[in-house]
């Protein structure tokens, strides 16, 4: 495994043919990949399939490597790269904000949309500040080199609203 920031990123796994076992057979029926492996197609006519050892693994385009589910193959660096989250999708997997907004948790365990991109969500769970600033809840401002008005985020349940809803506190 390689360290990328604070997260460990698995390196590409070299695929190896496995002996047939009690499992589903790959197309053509010559190879069976044992659970939780998946079949990956190769470019070799002598060995058209090999097994990826990961459950729901992603077969790489070179026909020799695979990555875990949720990762893509970066063959130029021989690494598996975590797929970015879907733009605008909040961590609950249901609520959405405009792509240029940031999802922030609300006090009632729902999600709100801060109109700032990559915003700082304030601890009061009502306000947010631009990236690179911090919340000053006493003065209701965002502190850094310049001052920005603190914004109140819009509820993700609001339908049909255009643009950003920013309420100055």
C-alpha positions as semicolon CSV with decimal commas, in nm:
position;residue;x (nm);y (nm);z (nm)
1;X;0,000;0,000;0,000
2;X;0,114;0,353;-0,069
3;X;0,043;0,650;0,156
4;X;-0,135;0,941;-0,014
5;X;-0,192;1,222;0,233
6;X;-0,344;1,048;0,533
7;X;-0,519;0,774;0,334
8;X;-0,366;0,447;0,227
9;X;-0,416;0,378;-0,141
10;X;-0,370;0,020;-0,260
11;X;-0,133;-0,033;-0,548
12;X;-0,262;-0,210;-0,855
13;X;-0,288;-0,583;-0,797
14;X;-0,127;-0,815;-1,048
15;X;-0,383;-1,069;-1,158
16;X;-0,293;-1,435;-1,151
17;X;-0,482;-1,730;-1,292
18;X;-0,638;-1,943;-1,021
19;X;-0,725;-2,309;-1,032
20;X;-1,095;-2,375;-1,090
21;X;-1,293;-2,396;-0,765
22;X;-1,655;-2,391;-0,658
23;X;-1,750;-2,062;-0,819
24;X;-1,905;-1,912;-1,127
25;X;-1,717;-1,985;-1,444
26;X;-1,576;-1,707;-1,660
27;X;-1,717;-1,673;-2,014
28;X;-1,593;-1,965;-2,223
29;X;-1,609;-2,195;-1,919
30;X;-1,237;-2,270;-1,893
31;X;-1,172;-2,070;-1,575
32;X;-1,373;-2,036;-1,255
33;X;-1,282;-1,759;-1,012
34;X;-1,343;-1,848;-0,646
35;X;-1,550;-1,617;-0,427
36;X;-1,508;-1,323;-0,392
37;X;-1,296;-1,296;-0,709
38;X;-1,425;-1,165;-1,041
39;X;-1,327;-1,259;-1,398
40;X;-1,122;-1,011;-1,600
41;X;-1,069;-1,039;-1,975
42;X;-0,710;-1,039;-2,108
43;X;-0,561;-0,984;-2,452
44;X;-0,407;-1,332;-2,453
45;X;-0,574;-1,596;-2,674
46;X;-0,406;-1,868;-2,464
47;X;-0,549;-1,728;-2,140
48;X;-0,854;-1,511;-2,221
49;X;-0,956;-1,458;-1,854
50;X;-0,783;-1,415;-1,520
51;X;-0,922;-1,361;-1,169
52;X;-0,923;-1,035;-0,974
53;X;-0,913;-1,121;-0,600
54;X;-1,145;-0,834;-0,494
55;X;-1,523;-0,860;-0,451
56;X;-1,674;-0,642;-0,728
57;X;-1,320;-0,562;-0,842
58;X;-1,255;-0,327;-1,133
59;X;-1,057;-0,483;-1,419
60;X;-0,789;-0,254;-1,564
61;X;-0,756;-0,190;-1,936
62;X;-0,418;-0,362;-1,959
63;X;-0,580;-0,701;-1,887
64;X;-0,324;-0,777;-1,615
65;X;-0,430;-0,567;-1,315
66;X;-0,739;-0,479;-1,113
67;X;-0,847;-0,246;-0,832
68;X;-1,094;-0,263;-0,544
69;X;-1,451;-0,144;-0,597
70;X;-1,470;0,238;-0,579
71;X;-1,125;0,283;-0,735
72;X;-1,010;0,333;-1,094
73;X;-0,693;0,211;-1,260
74;X;-0,418;0,465;-1,324
75;X;-0,186;0,258;-1,539
76;X;0,063;0,544;-1,582
77;X;0,145;0,531;-1,210
78;X;0,051;0,165;-1,147
79;X;-0,191;0,275;-0,875
80;X;-0,557;0,245;-0,790
81;X;-0,713;0,589;-0,752
82;X;-1,020;0,650;-0,534
83;X;-1,312;0,767;-0,745
84;X;-1,427;1,116;-0,650
85;X;-1,769;1,146;-0,492
86;X;-2,056;1,246;-0,718
87;X;-2,065;1,629;-0,747
88;X;-2,329;1,787;-0,526
89;X;-2,413;1,466;-0,339
90;X;-2,406;1,511;0,040
91;X;-2,250;1,246;0,269
92;X;-2,591;1,095;0,349
93;X;-2,605;0,979;-0,015
94;X;-2,952;1,134;-0,064
95;X;-2,939;1,512;-0,020
96;X;-2,799;1,728;-0,300
97;X;-2,656;2,077;-0,330
98;X;-2,560;2,272;-0,643
99;X;-2,210;2,171;-0,764
100;X;-2,061;2,507;-0,662
101;X;-2,203;2,475;-0,307
102;X;-2,092;2,276;-0,002
103;X;-2,302;2,029;0,198
104;X;-2,308;2,119;0,569
105;X;-2,475;1,927;0,853
106;X;-2,780;2,087;1,016
107;X;-2,870;2,055;1,384
108;X;-3,168;1,830;1,299
109;X;-2,938;1,572;1,130
110;X;-3,032;1,681;0,777
111;X;-2,802;1,860;0,530
112;X;-2,796;2,222;0,420
113;X;-2,629;2,388;0,120
114;X;-2,369;2,656;0,186
115;X;-2,334;2,884;-0,118
116;X;-1,952;2,888;-0,085
117;X;-1,749;2,623;-0,270
118;X;-1,537;2,400;-0,039
119;X;-1,681;2,592;0,257
120;X;-1,609;2,568;0,626
121;X;-1,926;2,452;0,805
122;X;-1,961;2,636;1,137
123;X;-2,012;2,445;1,461
124;X;-2,351;2,612;1,524
125;X;-2,482;2,405;1,229
126;X;-2,652;2,714;1,089
127;X;-2,373;2,916;0,924
128;X;-2,077;2,861;0,692
129;X;-1,769;3,050;0,575
130;X;-1,553;3,050;0,259
131;X;-1,261;2,809;0,227
132;X;-0,953;2,930;0,411
133;X;-1,145;3,123;0,676
134;X;-1,282;3,031;1,016
135;X;-1,617;3,095;1,182
136;X;-1,639;3,362;1,450
137;X;-1,979;3,290;1,601
138;X;-1,958;3,584;1,844
139;X;-1,932;3,843;1,566
140;X;-2,100;3,627;1,298
141;X;-1,811;3,683;1,058
142;X;-1,559;3,467;0,877
143;X;-1,207;3,554;0,988
144;X;-0,891;3,565;0,781
145;X;-0,719;3,852;0,601
146;X;-1,049;4,002;0,494
147;X;-1,395;3,973;0,640
148;X;-1,683;3,804;0,459
149;X;-2,043;3,803;0,577
150;X;-2,141;3,476;0,740
151;X;-2,397;3,292;0,526
152;X;-2,688;3,079;0,642
153;X;-2,727;2,770;0,426
154;X;-3,043;2,670;0,244
155;X;-3,234;2,352;0,324
156;X;-3,173;2,070;0,071
157;X;-3,549;2,005;0,073
158;X;-3,619;2,340;-0,097
159;X;-3,736;2,263;-0,451
160;X;-3,734;2,492;-0,753
161;X;-3,501;2,755;-0,612
162;X;-3,264;2,918;-0,856
163;X;-2,914;3,028;-0,760
164;X;-2,798;3,057;-0,402
165;X;-2,994;3,147;-0,096
166;X;-2,767;3,343;0,134
167;X;-2,915;3,500;0,443
168;X;-2,694;3,742;0,627
169;X;-2,707;3,673;0,997
